[in-house]
Structures are given as C-alpha cells and as structure tokens.
Amino acid sequence: MTAPTGAEQARREQLRDRLAAVHERIALACADCGRDPEEVTLIVVTKYFPASDVLLLHDLGVNHFGENRDQEAGEKFDQVRNALSGAGDPGPTLHFIGQLQTNKAAHVARYADVIQSVDRPKLVGAVAKGAQASHRTVQVLLQVSLDGDTSRGGVLPEDATALADAVAAHQLLRLRGVMAVAPLESDPDAAFARLREVADGIRSRHPGADWISAGMSGDLEAGLRHGATHLRVGTAILGSRPSLL
Ligand SMILES: *Cc1c(COP(=O)(O)O)cnc(C)c1O
C-alpha cells in the first residue's frame, strides 16, 4: 500500500461526509413514516466516476453500487474486484440500472449481480442466456414505466404481471421486485404510490419479489414513504456528473 495523496484524502473526506448526510436523510425520512432504516439498502450510483471512488466508498462501508452503461460498468468492476480479491474480499454487489439493449444483455449478466432494468420479454431470454453461459444466478427487477411513455425504458403497469411470470419461469433468474424512476416534472409521491400497487400485484403471485427500488438524490424521501427497499443515489454522494459524453 502506498500512502494516500492529499487529493485522495480530500476525496475520501468529501465522500464520507456526503455519505453521512445521505444516511441522515434516510434516517429522518424513515422516522417520519415509521420505518426502520435497517430495512433500506442504499445503492450508490457511480456511473461516470472512476473505480477509485468505488474503492473509497467500499472502504467507507458501501456494499451496493449501481451502474448504467455496459462497457463502463464491466471494466470498472473488473478493476474493483481485482483490487479487492487480493484481500479476500468478494467485492460489493453490482446493480445494473440502465436501459439495456438485447445484444448487451448476456454480457451484463456475466458481471452484474442484479439487473434492475428488465422491461420486455426479449430481454428476459437474453439475460437468461447470459446467466447460463456464465453459470450464475442473476437477480432481476422489472423496470416499470410510470407515465405511459416507454421510450426511456420500463414496462407498462398492465404488462408487468406477464413479464414477471416470464422472469420467474427461468431457473437462473431470480425475480426480486420492481424498479422505477419518477417521471420528470411529475409528483414523485403519486408515481411511487402507483409503483407500490404494481409491486403488490407482482408480490401476490411471486412472494419472493419484495424489493422496491425507488428514490434517487432528489426524491429518496418520497421513495421511502411508498415502501422503497432500495434507493439509488448518485449525485448527492459523488457530485454532479459531466452533463454529456
Ligand atoms: C443515474 C441514475 C440514478 C442516480 O441519480 P441521482 O439523481 O444522481 O441520484 C438512479 N437511477 C437511475 C436509473 C439512474 O440512471
């Protein structure tokens, strides 16, 4: 180990402070709606940020990370896992949260532990193939579209049950629940209330599918009010991302 540079030390302190602030928001929001913060999983979204930030955050106790682009995620988490394996650490859990093209799905299934963005039948078969090729079980969330517009991804609520059944039919896929992004310029409470109805419908058929991934930097409190078990927080911890690549 080399001693951390001043810049590394400063980044570590910044991430530590912002992480603590987010945990504080979660604790307050949970207190407001009578929930136990221990039942909430914080996924830190590290897209656009380097493996070194993932390692710092992991060292600060973060065990769940989110990424949304195949190539970036695959390379970054290879680096992360290689860096940690020497210390006997199996590494953190990686959640893939981005729109997924069918031709990338099998690749993502090789390194992601959870794919949160399954939103159409074709993708189910592709993810299952990837899981089989790499002899792994992949946990799956259905991404639900809450504004009737599927152009940014997401299955319509009325089609979610059939898609859930399709996931559950695969031996190497484990259906865990639902994910959604609140539509822009809409009330996140209304959106997440709708998501919860969809989640309840799926859970009544698939009792193990009890995760609700809802709430980001700007609306995590709303997510928690409507039963979120998983939050996906990027900006509030890592800072703002470059606006365009
Ligand atoms: C980028 C992203 C997030 C994190 O958003 P922030 O506003 O930076 O917290 C959460 N969910 C998805 C699907 C994302 O793409």
Short mmCIF file of C-alpha atoms and ligand atoms in Angstrom, two decimals:
data_model
loop_
_atom_site.label_atom_id
_atom_site.label_comp_id
_atom_site.label_asym_id
_atom_site.label_seq_id
_atom_site.Cartn_x
_atom_site.Cartn_y
_atom_site.Cartn_z
CA MET A 1 0.00 0.00 0.00
CA THR A 2 1.19 3.47 -0.82
CA ALA A 3 0.23 6.36 1.39
CA PRO A 4 -2.78 8.29 0.10
CA THR A 5 -2.04 11.55 -1.65
CA GLY A 6 -3.59 14.78 -0.46
CA ALA A 7 -6.11 14.65 -3.30
CA GLU A 8 -7.13 11.09 -2.39
CA GLN A 9 -7.50 12.04 1.23
CA ALA A 10 -9.65 15.05 0.32
CA ARG A 11 -11.89 12.94 -1.92
CA ARG A 12 -12.27 10.36 0.80
CA GLU A 13 -13.39 13.01 3.28
CA GLN A 14 -15.81 14.50 0.78
CA LEU A 15 -17.38 11.12 0.03
CA ARG A 16 -17.51 10.25 3.73
CA ASP A 17 -19.31 13.49 4.58
CA ARG A 18 -21.82 13.26 1.74
CA LEU A 19 -22.48 9.60 2.51
CA ALA A 20 -23.15 10.52 6.13
CA ALA A 21 -25.53 13.27 5.01
CA VAL A 22 -27.48 10.81 2.85
CA HIS A 23 -27.68 8.32 5.72
CA GLU A 24 -29.01 11.15 7.86
CA ARG A 25 -31.71 11.95 5.27
CA ILE A 26 -32.67 8.27 5.18
CA ALA A 27 -32.86 8.11 8.99
CA LEU A 28 -35.05 11.24 9.15
CA ALA A 29 -37.35 10.09 6.34
CA CYS A 30 -37.71 6.66 7.92
CA ALA A 31 -38.53 8.23 11.28
CA ASP A 32 -41.22 10.34 9.58
CA CYS A 33 -43.01 7.32 8.17
CA GLY A 34 -42.31 4.86 10.96
CA ARG A 35 -39.87 2.68 9.09
CA ASP A 36 -36.64 1.05 10.16
CA PRO A 37 -33.64 2.39 8.19
CA GLU A 38 -32.03 -1.03 8.61
CA GLU A 39 -34.50 -2.44 6.11
CA VAL A 40 -33.38 0.02 3.41
CA THR A 41 -30.46 -0.70 1.08
CA LEU A 42 -28.53 2.28 -0.23
CA ILE A 43 -27.14 1.70 -3.71
CA VAL A 44 -24.52 4.29 -4.61
CA VAL A 45 -24.65 5.08 -8.33
CA THR A 46 -21.08 5.52 -9.57
CA LYS A 47 -21.66 5.94 -13.32
CA TYR A 48 -19.13 8.35 -14.87
CA PHE A 49 -16.94 8.11 -11.76
CA PRO A 50 -13.75 6.02 -11.53
CA ALA A 51 -13.04 2.70 -9.85
CA SER A 52 -11.01 4.62 -7.27
CA ASP A 53 -14.24 6.23 -5.99
CA VAL A 54 -15.91 2.82 -5.79
CA LEU A 55 -12.99 1.54 -3.72
CA LEU A 56 -13.07 4.55 -1.41
CA LEU A 57 -16.82 4.16 -0.89
CA HIS A 58 -16.49 0.42 -0.32
CA ASP A 59 -13.86 1.17 2.29
CA LEU A 60 -16.36 3.59 3.85
CA GLY A 61 -18.82 0.72 4.18
CA VAL A 62 -20.81 0.83 0.93
CA ASN A 63 -21.65 -2.64 -0.35
CA HIS A 64 -24.07 -1.88 -3.19
CA PHE A 65 -23.23 0.04 -6.34
CA GLY A 66 -25.24 0.99 -9.42
CA GLU A 67 -24.05 1.46 -12.98
CA ASN A 68 -25.96 2.11 -16.18
CA ARG A 69 -23.63 1.51 -19.13
CA ASP A 70 -22.37 -1.93 -20.06
CA GLN A 71 -18.84 -1.21 -21.15
CA GLU A 72 -18.08 1.24 -18.38
CA ALA A 73 -19.60 -0.99 -15.71
CA GLY A 74 -17.85 -4.15 -16.86
CA GLU A 75 -14.40 -2.58 -16.96
CA LYS A 76 -14.79 -0.64 -13.73
CA PHE A 77 -15.99 -3.60 -11.70
CA ASP A 78 -13.29 -5.87 -13.09
CA GLN A 79 -10.83 -3.36 -11.66
CA VAL A 80 -12.71 -3.13 -8.38
CA ARG A 81 -12.96 -6.89 -7.94
CA ASN A 82 -9.32 -7.41 -8.88
CA ALA A 83 -8.24 -4.78 -6.38
CA LEU A 84 -10.26 -6.39 -3.60
CA SER A 85 -9.68 -10.07 -4.32
CA GLY A 86 -6.12 -9.90 -3.02
CA ALA A 87 -7.58 -9.03 0.37
CA GLY A 88 -10.03 -11.94 0.15
CA ASP A 89 -12.97 -9.57 -0.27
CA PRO A 90 -15.55 -10.97 -2.74
CA GLY A 91 -16.41 -7.37 -3.60
CA PRO A 92 -19.58 -5.35 -3.45
CA THR A 93 -22.89 -6.13 -5.12
CA LEU A 94 -23.31 -4.54 -8.53
CA HIS A 95 -26.74 -3.43 -9.71
CA PHE A 96 -27.17 -2.69 -13.39
CA ILE A 97 -29.74 0.11 -13.63
CA GLY A 98 -29.50 1.37 -17.21
CA GLN A 99 -31.52 0.80 -20.34
CA LEU A 100 -30.34 -2.45 -21.78
CA GLN A 101 -30.06 -3.43 -25.42
CA THR A 102 -30.84 -7.07 -26.11
CA ASN A 103 -27.40 -7.66 -27.63
CA LYS A 104 -25.68 -6.41 -24.45
CA ALA A 105 -27.85 -8.31 -22.00
CA ALA A 106 -25.87 -11.55 -21.95
CA HIS A 107 -22.67 -9.62 -21.29
CA VAL A 108 -24.18 -7.70 -18.38
CA ALA A 109 -25.43 -11.00 -16.93
CA ARG A 110 -21.79 -12.09 -16.56
CA TYR A 111 -20.78 -9.44 -14.08
CA ALA A 112 -23.91 -7.82 -12.63
CA ASP A 113 -25.43 -9.37 -9.54
CA VAL A 114 -28.75 -7.63 -10.06
CA ILE A 115 -30.28 -6.28 -13.26
CA GLN A 116 -32.90 -3.70 -12.34
CA SER A 117 -33.92 -2.66 -15.83
CA VAL A 118 -35.61 -5.69 -17.36
CA ASP A 119 -38.59 -4.28 -19.21
CA ARG A 120 -39.51 -6.57 -22.12
CA PRO A 121 -39.83 -10.28 -22.87
CA LYS A 122 -36.95 -10.37 -25.36
CA LEU A 123 -34.58 -9.15 -22.70
CA VAL A 124 -35.60 -11.92 -20.33
CA GLY A 125 -34.41 -14.60 -22.72
CA ALA A 126 -31.17 -12.73 -23.42
CA VAL A 127 -30.35 -12.26 -19.73
CA ALA A 128 -31.17 -15.92 -19.04
CA LYS A 129 -28.78 -17.00 -21.81
CA GLY A 130 -26.01 -14.89 -20.31
CA ALA A 131 -26.66 -16.30 -16.85
CA GLN A 132 -26.47 -19.82 -18.21
CA ALA A 133 -23.29 -19.16 -20.20
CA SER A 134 -21.54 -17.87 -17.09
CA HIS A 135 -23.14 -20.34 -14.66
CA ARG A 136 -24.54 -17.66 -12.44
CA THR A 137 -27.84 -16.72 -10.93
CA VAL A 138 -28.89 -13.17 -11.72
CA GLN A 139 -31.38 -11.26 -9.61
CA VAL A 140 -33.91 -9.32 -11.65
CA LEU A 141 -36.10 -6.30 -11.06
CA LEU A 142 -38.70 -5.19 -13.58
CA GLN A 143 -38.35 -1.56 -14.55
CA VAL A 144 -41.83 -0.05 -14.61
CA SER A 145 -42.81 3.00 -16.65
CA LEU A 146 -44.99 5.28 -14.59
CA ASP A 147 -46.01 7.84 -17.21
CA GLY A 148 -47.32 5.64 -20.01
CA ASP A 149 -44.24 6.51 -22.06
CA THR A 150 -41.88 3.58 -22.58
CA SER A 151 -39.35 5.45 -24.72
CA ARG A 152 -36.99 5.84 -21.76
CA GLY A 153 -37.48 2.23 -20.75
CA GLY A 154 -39.90 0.46 -18.49
CA VAL A 155 -42.78 -1.95 -18.85
CA LEU A 156 -46.30 -0.55 -18.62
CA PRO A 157 -48.02 -1.46 -15.35
CA GLU A 158 -50.63 -3.52 -17.21
CA ASP A 159 -47.91 -5.66 -18.81
CA ALA A 160 -45.83 -6.15 -15.67
CA THR A 161 -47.53 -9.33 -14.45
CA ALA A 162 -46.87 -11.24 -17.66
CA LEU A 163 -43.26 -10.07 -17.65
CA ALA A 164 -42.85 -11.13 -14.02
CA ASP A 165 -44.14 -14.60 -14.88
CA ALA A 166 -41.66 -14.81 -17.77
CA VAL A 167 -38.73 -13.98 -15.45
CA ALA A 168 -39.89 -16.40 -12.79
CA ALA A 169 -40.04 -19.20 -15.35
CA HIS A 170 -36.24 -19.15 -15.73
CA GLN A 171 -34.22 -21.24 -13.32
CA LEU A 172 -31.19 -18.93 -13.26
CA LEU A 173 -33.15 -15.71 -12.90
CA ARG A 174 -34.44 -14.70 -9.52
CA LEU A 175 -37.34 -12.25 -9.64
CA ARG A 176 -36.84 -9.77 -6.78
CA GLY A 177 -39.32 -6.97 -7.50
CA VAL A 178 -39.64 -3.67 -9.31
CA MET A 179 -37.70 -0.51 -10.06
CA ALA A 180 -38.84 2.87 -11.37
CA VAL A 181 -37.64 6.39 -11.99
CA ALA A 182 -40.24 9.04 -11.18
CA PRO A 183 -41.24 10.81 -14.41
CA LEU A 184 -39.74 14.27 -14.83
CA GLU A 185 -41.93 17.17 -13.74
CA SER A 186 -44.43 14.95 -12.03
CA ASP A 187 -45.19 14.37 -8.38
CA PRO A 188 -42.86 11.61 -7.19
CA ASP A 189 -45.30 10.65 -4.43
CA ALA A 190 -48.03 9.90 -6.96
CA ALA A 191 -45.58 7.97 -9.14
CA PHE A 192 -44.18 5.87 -6.30
CA ALA A 193 -47.67 5.19 -4.93
CA ARG A 194 -48.52 3.71 -8.33
CA LEU A 195 -45.29 1.71 -8.30
CA ARG A 196 -46.23 0.24 -4.98
CA GLU A 197 -49.53 -1.00 -6.40
CA VAL A 198 -47.65 -2.69 -9.22
CA ALA A 199 -45.20 -4.16 -6.72
CA ASP A 200 -48.04 -5.51 -4.57
CA GLY A 201 -49.67 -7.13 -7.60
CA ILE A 202 -46.45 -8.90 -8.52
CA ARG A 203 -45.69 -9.94 -4.98
CA SER A 204 -49.12 -11.56 -4.62
CA ARG A 205 -48.07 -14.01 -7.37
CA HIS A 206 -44.35 -14.17 -6.54
CA PRO A 207 -43.86 -13.82 -2.78
CA GLY A 208 -40.06 -13.56 -3.07
CA ALA A 209 -40.35 -10.45 -5.24
CA ASP A 210 -40.42 -8.00 -2.38
CA TRP A 211 -37.94 -5.33 -3.42
CA ILE A 212 -38.99 -1.85 -4.49
CA SER A 213 -36.16 0.22 -5.98
CA ALA A 214 -37.42 3.80 -5.91
CA GLY A 215 -35.89 7.12 -4.99
CA MET A 216 -32.76 8.93 -6.10
CA SER A 217 -30.84 12.00 -4.87
CA GLY A 218 -33.82 14.32 -5.38
CA ASP A 219 -36.70 12.14 -4.26
CA LEU A 220 -35.45 9.49 -1.88
CA GLU A 221 -37.85 10.68 0.85
CA ALA A 222 -40.80 10.10 -1.47
CA GLY A 223 -39.47 6.64 -2.30
CA LEU A 224 -39.24 5.77 1.38
CA ARG A 225 -42.80 6.98 2.03
CA HIS A 226 -44.02 4.49 -0.55
CA GLY A 227 -42.17 1.42 0.58
CA ALA A 228 -38.82 1.66 -1.20
CA THR A 229 -36.47 -1.08 -0.03
CA HIS A 230 -33.65 0.11 -2.28
CA LEU A 231 -32.55 3.68 -3.05
CA ARG A 232 -30.29 4.59 -5.97
CA VAL A 233 -28.28 7.68 -5.11
CA GLY A 234 -25.58 9.21 -7.30
CA THR A 235 -25.23 12.99 -7.34
CA ALA A 236 -25.84 13.56 -3.63
CA ILE A 237 -22.75 11.46 -2.85
CA LEU A 238 -20.41 11.69 -5.84
CA GLY A 239 -21.26 15.19 -7.05
CA SER A 240 -22.61 16.20 -10.43
CA ARG A 241 -21.79 14.13 -13.46
CA PRO A 242 -20.46 15.58 -16.70
CA SER A 243 -23.68 16.61 -18.44
CA LEU A 244 -22.94 14.92 -21.75
CA LEU A 245 -20.44 12.49 -23.08
C1 LIG B 1 -28.21 7.97 -12.60
C2 LIG B 1 -29.33 7.19 -12.03
C3 LIG B 1 -29.66 7.30 -10.67
C4 LIG B 1 -28.96 8.25 -9.70
O1 LIG B 1 -29.50 9.53 -9.88
P1 LIG B 1 -29.03 10.77 -8.96
O2 LIG B 1 -30.07 11.79 -9.24
O3 LIG B 1 -27.68 11.16 -9.42
O4 LIG B 1 -29.06 10.31 -7.56
C5 LIG B 1 -30.68 6.50 -10.20
N1 LIG B 1 -31.36 5.65 -11.01
C6 LIG B 1 -31.08 5.52 -12.31
C7 LIG B 1 -31.86 4.57 -13.14
C8 LIG B 1 -30.06 6.29 -12.87
O5 LIG B 1 -29.78 6.16 -14.18
#
